[in-house]
mmCIF file of C-alpha atoms in Angstrom:
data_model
loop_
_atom_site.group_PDB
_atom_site.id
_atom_site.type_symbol
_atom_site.label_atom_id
_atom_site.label_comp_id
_atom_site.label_asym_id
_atom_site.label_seq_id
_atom_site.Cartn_x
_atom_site.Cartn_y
_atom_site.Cartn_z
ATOM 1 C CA UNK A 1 44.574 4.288 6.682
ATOM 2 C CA UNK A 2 40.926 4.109 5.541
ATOM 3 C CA UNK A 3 37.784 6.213 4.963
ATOM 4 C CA UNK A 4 34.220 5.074 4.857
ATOM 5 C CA UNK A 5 31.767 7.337 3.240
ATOM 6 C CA UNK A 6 28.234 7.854 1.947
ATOM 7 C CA UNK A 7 27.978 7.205 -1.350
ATOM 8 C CA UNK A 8 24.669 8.642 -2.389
ATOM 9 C CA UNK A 9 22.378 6.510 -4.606
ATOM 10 C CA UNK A 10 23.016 7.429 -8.299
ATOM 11 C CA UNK A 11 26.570 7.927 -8.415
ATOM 12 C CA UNK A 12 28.385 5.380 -9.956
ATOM 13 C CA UNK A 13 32.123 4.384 -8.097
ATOM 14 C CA UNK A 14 33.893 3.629 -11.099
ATOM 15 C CA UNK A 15 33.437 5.428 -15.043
ATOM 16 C CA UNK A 16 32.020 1.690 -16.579
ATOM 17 C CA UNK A 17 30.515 0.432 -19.684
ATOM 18 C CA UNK A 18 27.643 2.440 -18.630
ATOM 19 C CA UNK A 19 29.634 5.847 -17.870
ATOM 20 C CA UNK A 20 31.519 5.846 -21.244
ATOM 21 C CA UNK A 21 30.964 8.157 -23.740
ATOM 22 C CA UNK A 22 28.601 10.276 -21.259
ATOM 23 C CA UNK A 23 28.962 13.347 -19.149
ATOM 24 C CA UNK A 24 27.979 11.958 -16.072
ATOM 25 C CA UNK A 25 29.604 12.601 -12.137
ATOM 26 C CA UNK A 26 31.200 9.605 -11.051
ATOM 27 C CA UNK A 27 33.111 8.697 -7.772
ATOM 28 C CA UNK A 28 36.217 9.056 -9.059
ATOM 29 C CA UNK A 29 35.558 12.084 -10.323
ATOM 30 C CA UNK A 30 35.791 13.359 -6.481
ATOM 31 C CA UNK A 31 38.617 11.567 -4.757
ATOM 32 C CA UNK A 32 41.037 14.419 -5.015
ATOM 33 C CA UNK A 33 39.350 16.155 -2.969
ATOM 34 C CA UNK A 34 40.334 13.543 0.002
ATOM 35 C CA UNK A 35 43.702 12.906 0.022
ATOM 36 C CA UNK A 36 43.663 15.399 3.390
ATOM 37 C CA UNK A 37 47.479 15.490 3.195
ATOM 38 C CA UNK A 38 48.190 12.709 1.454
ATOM 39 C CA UNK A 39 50.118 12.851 -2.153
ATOM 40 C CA UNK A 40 47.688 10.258 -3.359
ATOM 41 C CA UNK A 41 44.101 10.024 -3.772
ATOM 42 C CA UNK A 42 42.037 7.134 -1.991
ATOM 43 C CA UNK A 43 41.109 4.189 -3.611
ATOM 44 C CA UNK A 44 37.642 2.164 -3.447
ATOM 45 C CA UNK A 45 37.916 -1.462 -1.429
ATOM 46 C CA UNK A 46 34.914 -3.233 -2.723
ATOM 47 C CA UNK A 47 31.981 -2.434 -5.222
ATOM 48 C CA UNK A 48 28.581 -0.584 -4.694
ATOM 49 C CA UNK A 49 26.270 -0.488 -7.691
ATOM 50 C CA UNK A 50 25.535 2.997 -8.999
ATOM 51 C CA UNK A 51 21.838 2.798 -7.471
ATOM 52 C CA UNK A 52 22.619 1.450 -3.974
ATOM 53 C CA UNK A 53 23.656 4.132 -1.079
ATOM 54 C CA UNK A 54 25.941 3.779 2.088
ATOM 55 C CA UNK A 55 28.886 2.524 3.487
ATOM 56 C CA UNK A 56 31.719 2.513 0.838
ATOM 57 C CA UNK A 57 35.260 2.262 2.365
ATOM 58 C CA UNK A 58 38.283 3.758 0.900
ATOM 59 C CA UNK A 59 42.158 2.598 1.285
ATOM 60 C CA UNK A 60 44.051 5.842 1.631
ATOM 61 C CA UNK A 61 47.292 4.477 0.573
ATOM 62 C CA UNK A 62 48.707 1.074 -1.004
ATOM 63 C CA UNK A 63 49.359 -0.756 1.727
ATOM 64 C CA UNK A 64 46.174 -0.192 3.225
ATOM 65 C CA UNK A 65 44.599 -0.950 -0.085
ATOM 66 C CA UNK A 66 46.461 -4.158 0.608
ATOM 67 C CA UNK A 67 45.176 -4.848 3.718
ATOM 68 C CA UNK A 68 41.726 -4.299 3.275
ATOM 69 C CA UNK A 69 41.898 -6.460 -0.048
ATOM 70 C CA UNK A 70 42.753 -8.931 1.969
ATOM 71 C CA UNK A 71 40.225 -8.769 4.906
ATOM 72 C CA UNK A 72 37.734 -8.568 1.969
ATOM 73 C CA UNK A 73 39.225 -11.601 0.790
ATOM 74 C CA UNK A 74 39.295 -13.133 3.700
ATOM 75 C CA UNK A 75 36.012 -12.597 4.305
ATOM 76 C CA UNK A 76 36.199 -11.169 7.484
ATOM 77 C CA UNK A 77 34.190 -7.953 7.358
ATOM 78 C CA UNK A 78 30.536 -7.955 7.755
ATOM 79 C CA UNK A 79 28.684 -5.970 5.981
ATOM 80 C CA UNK A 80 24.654 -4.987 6.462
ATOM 81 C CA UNK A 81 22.150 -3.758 3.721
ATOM 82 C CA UNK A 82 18.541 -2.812 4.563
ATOM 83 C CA UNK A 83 16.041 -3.356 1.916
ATOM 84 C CA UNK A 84 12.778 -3.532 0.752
ATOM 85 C CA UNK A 85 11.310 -5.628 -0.879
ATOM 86 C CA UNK A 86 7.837 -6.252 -2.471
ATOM 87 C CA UNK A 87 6.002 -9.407 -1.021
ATOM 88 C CA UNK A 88 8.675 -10.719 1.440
ATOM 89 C CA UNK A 89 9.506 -13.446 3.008
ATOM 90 C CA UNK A 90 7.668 -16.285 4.889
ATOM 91 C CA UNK A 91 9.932 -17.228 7.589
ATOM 92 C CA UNK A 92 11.192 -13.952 9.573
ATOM 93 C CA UNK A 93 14.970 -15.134 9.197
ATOM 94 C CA UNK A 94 16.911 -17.465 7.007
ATOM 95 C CA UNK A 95 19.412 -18.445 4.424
ATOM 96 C CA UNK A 96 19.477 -17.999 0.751
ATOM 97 C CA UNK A 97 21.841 -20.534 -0.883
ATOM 98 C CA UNK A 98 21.082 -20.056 -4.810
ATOM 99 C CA UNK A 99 24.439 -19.988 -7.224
ATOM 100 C CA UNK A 100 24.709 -17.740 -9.585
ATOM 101 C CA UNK A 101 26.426 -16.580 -13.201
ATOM 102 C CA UNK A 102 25.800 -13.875 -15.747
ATOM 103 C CA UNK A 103 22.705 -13.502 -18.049
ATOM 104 C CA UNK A 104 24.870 -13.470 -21.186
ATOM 105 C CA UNK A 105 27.546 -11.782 -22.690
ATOM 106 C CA UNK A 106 25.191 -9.365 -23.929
ATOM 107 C CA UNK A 107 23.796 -8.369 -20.883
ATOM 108 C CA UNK A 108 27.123 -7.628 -18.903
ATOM 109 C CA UNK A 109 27.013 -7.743 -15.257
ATOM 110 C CA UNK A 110 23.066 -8.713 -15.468
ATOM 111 C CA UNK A 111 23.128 -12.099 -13.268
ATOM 112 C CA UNK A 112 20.805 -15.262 -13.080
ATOM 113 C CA UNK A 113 20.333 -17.927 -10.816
ATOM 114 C CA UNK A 114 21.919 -20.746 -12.716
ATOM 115 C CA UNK A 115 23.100 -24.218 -10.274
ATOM 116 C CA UNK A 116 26.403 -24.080 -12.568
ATOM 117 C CA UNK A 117 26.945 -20.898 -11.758
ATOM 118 C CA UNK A 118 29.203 -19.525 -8.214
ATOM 119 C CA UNK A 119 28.502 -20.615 -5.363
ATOM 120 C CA UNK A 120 26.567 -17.383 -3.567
ATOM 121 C CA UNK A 121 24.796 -17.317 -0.054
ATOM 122 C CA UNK A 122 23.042 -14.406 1.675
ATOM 123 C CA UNK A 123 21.438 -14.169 5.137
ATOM 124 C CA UNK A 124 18.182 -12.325 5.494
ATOM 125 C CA UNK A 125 16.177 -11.141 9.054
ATOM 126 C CA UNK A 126 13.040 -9.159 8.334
ATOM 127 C CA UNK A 127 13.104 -6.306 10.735
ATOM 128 C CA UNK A 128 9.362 -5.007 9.246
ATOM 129 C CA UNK A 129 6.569 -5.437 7.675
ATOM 130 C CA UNK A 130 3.855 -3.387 6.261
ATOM 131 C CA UNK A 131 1.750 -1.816 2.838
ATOM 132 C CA UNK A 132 2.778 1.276 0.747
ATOM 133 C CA UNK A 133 0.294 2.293 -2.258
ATOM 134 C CA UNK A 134 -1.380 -1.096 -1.544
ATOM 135 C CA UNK A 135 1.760 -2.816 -2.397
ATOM 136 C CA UNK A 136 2.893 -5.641 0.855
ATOM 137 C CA UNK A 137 6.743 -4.640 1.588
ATOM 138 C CA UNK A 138 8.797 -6.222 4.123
ATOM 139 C CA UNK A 139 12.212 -4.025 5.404
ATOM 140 C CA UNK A 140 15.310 -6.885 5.896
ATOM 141 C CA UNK A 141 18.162 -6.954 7.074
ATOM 142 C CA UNK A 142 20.312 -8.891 4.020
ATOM 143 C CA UNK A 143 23.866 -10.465 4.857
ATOM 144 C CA UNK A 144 25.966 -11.205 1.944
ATOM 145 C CA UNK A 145 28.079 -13.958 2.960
ATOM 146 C CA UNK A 146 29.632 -14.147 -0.745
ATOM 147 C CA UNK A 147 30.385 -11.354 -2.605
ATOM 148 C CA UNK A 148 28.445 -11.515 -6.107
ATOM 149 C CA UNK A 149 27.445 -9.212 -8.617
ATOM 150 C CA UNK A 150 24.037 -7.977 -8.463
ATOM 151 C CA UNK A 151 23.945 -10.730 -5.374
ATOM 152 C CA UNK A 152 21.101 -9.436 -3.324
ATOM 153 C CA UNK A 153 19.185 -8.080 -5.684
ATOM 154 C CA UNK A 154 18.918 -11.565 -7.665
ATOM 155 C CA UNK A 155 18.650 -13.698 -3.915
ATOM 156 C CA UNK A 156 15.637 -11.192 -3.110
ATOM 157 C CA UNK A 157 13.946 -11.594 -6.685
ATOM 158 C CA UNK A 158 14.435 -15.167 -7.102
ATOM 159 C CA UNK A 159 13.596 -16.066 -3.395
ATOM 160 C CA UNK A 160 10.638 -14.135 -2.143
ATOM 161 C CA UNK A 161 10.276 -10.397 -4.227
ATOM 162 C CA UNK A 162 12.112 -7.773 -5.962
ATOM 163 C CA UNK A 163 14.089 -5.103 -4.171
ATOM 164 C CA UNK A 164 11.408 -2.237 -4.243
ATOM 165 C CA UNK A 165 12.236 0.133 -7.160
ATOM 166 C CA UNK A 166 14.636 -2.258 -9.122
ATOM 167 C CA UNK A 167 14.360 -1.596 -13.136
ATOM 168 C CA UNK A 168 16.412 -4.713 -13.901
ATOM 169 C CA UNK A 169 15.004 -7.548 -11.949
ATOM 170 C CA UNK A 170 11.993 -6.413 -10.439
ATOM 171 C CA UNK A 171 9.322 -3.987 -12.592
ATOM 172 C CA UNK A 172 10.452 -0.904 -11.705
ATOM 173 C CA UNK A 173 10.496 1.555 -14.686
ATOM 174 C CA UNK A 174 13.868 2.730 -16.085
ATOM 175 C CA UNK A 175 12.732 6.203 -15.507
ATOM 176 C CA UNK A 176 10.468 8.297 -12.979
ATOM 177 C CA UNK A 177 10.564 5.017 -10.631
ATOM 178 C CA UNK A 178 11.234 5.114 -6.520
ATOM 179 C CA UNK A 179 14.433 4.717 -7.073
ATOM 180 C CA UNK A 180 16.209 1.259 -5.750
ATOM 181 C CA UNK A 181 15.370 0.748 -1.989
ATOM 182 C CA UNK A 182 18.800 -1.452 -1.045
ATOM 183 C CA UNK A 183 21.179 0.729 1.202
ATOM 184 C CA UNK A 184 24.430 -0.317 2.767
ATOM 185 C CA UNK A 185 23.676 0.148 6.209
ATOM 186 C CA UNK A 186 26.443 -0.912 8.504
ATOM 187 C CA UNK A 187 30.539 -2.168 8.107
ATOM 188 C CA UNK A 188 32.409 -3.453 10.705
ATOM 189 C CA UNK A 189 36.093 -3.795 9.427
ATOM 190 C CA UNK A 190 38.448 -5.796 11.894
ATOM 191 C CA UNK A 191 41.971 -3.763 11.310
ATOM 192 C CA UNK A 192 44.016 -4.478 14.692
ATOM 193 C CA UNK A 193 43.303 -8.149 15.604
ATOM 194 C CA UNK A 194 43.537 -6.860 19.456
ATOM 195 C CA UNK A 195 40.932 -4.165 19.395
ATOM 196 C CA UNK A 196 36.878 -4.550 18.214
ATOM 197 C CA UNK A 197 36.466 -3.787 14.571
ATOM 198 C CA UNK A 198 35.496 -0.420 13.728
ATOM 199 C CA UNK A 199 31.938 -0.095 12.897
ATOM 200 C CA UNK A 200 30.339 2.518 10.944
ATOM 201 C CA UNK A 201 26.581 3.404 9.718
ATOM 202 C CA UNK A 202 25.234 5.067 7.321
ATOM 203 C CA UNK A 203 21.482 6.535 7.666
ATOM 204 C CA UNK A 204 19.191 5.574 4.901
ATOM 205 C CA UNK A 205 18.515 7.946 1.748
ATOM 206 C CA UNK A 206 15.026 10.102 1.664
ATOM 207 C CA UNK A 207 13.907 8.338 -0.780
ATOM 208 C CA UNK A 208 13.266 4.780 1.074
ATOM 209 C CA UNK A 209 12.520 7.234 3.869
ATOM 210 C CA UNK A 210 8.852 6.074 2.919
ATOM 211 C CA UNK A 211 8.839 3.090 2.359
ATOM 212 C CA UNK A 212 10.785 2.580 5.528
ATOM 213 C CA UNK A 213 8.488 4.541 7.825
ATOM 214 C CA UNK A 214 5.377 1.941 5.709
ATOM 215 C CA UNK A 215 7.515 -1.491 7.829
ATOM 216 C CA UNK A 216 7.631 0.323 10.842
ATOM 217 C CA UNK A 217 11.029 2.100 10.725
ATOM 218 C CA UNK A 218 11.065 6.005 12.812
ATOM 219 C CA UNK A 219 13.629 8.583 11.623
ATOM 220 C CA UNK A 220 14.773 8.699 14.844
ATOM 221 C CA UNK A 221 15.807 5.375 16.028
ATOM 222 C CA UNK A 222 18.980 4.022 16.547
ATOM 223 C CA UNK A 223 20.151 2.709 13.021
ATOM 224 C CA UNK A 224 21.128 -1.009 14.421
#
């Protein structure tokens, strides 16, 4: 019915505004390759941004591409990013509650907190703390609630600090930089309403690896 994978950081899912015109690998490019059996190709359920690794789940035919739509919807699967961010958060666990819209038409999917904007919430725990190059980090555990573009990323900027290595709303630069440290870490994706969901995790990318081991985090420890 489904497939979760590791999308890498870097690739992007779909060929967008950004994609066209250049010869660059995109997801797509690559689902061919796992039909395993089936006469059609998987299809992506939800977004990742190009820059952000881990779990990405795949509907392997239309009517599970139906179903998971609508748990998606529905708001019924959970999904976990880690991230790190620079400064960090007071409190060691909270809510942010900040709306949100787009930049302008210029910018495309660029968002800004704006109180006419949608409605967008995000839970946070901070699961580490600590100092990398002499800049303060904290590693959180971020829970979107809503489902926004560029969501975390703007709730971590406009709350308490960039996402470490963001070009587009924190000061990374848009070349050379540590690359975005925002990973999906864990989906748990209720399909029989009699069992417990499935769950699946996704170990971060070497390069938060780092930055990770600065907050306290050991290659070795159990993900959750």
């Amino acid at each position: 019915m489904m497939l979760v994978i590791d999308k890498p950081a870097g690739l992007p899912v779909h060929r967008g505004p950004a994609a066209k015109g250049r010869i660059i690998p995109v997801l797509t490019d690559h689902l061919d390759a796992l039909r395993f059996g089936l006469p059609r190709r998987p299809e992506a359920a939800h977004r990742l941004d190009k820059d952000t690794s881990g779990c990405l789940v795949l509907g392997r035919h239309p009517r599970a591409m139906a179903q998971l739509n609508q748990l998606f919807r529905d708001g019924r699967i959970e999904k976990t990013y880690w991230a790190i961010v620079e400064g960090g958060p007071a409190e060691d666990a909270g809510l942010i509650d900040l709306a949100l819209a787009k930049r302008s038409p210029e910018r495309g999917w660029w968002m800004k907190p704006d109180p006419k904007g949608l409605p967008s919430q995000t839970g946070y725990r901070v699961l580490g703390r600590g100092s990398l190059d002499g800049i303060q980090l904290a590693w959180l555990a971020l829970d979107p609630l809503t489902g926004r573009t560029h969501q975390l990323r703007v709730h971590c900027a406009a709350s308490f600090g960039a996402i470490f290595g963001d070009e587009i709303y924190g000061n990374a630069p848009r070349s050379g930089g540590p690359g975005l440290h925002l990973h999906a870490q864990s989906i748990a994706i209720p399909l029989n309403p009699k069992r417990e969901p499935i769950r699946v995790e996704a170990v971060p990318p070497p390069h938060m690896h780092a930055a990770l081991a600065a907050c306290g985090w050991a290659a070795d420890d159990k993900l959750s």
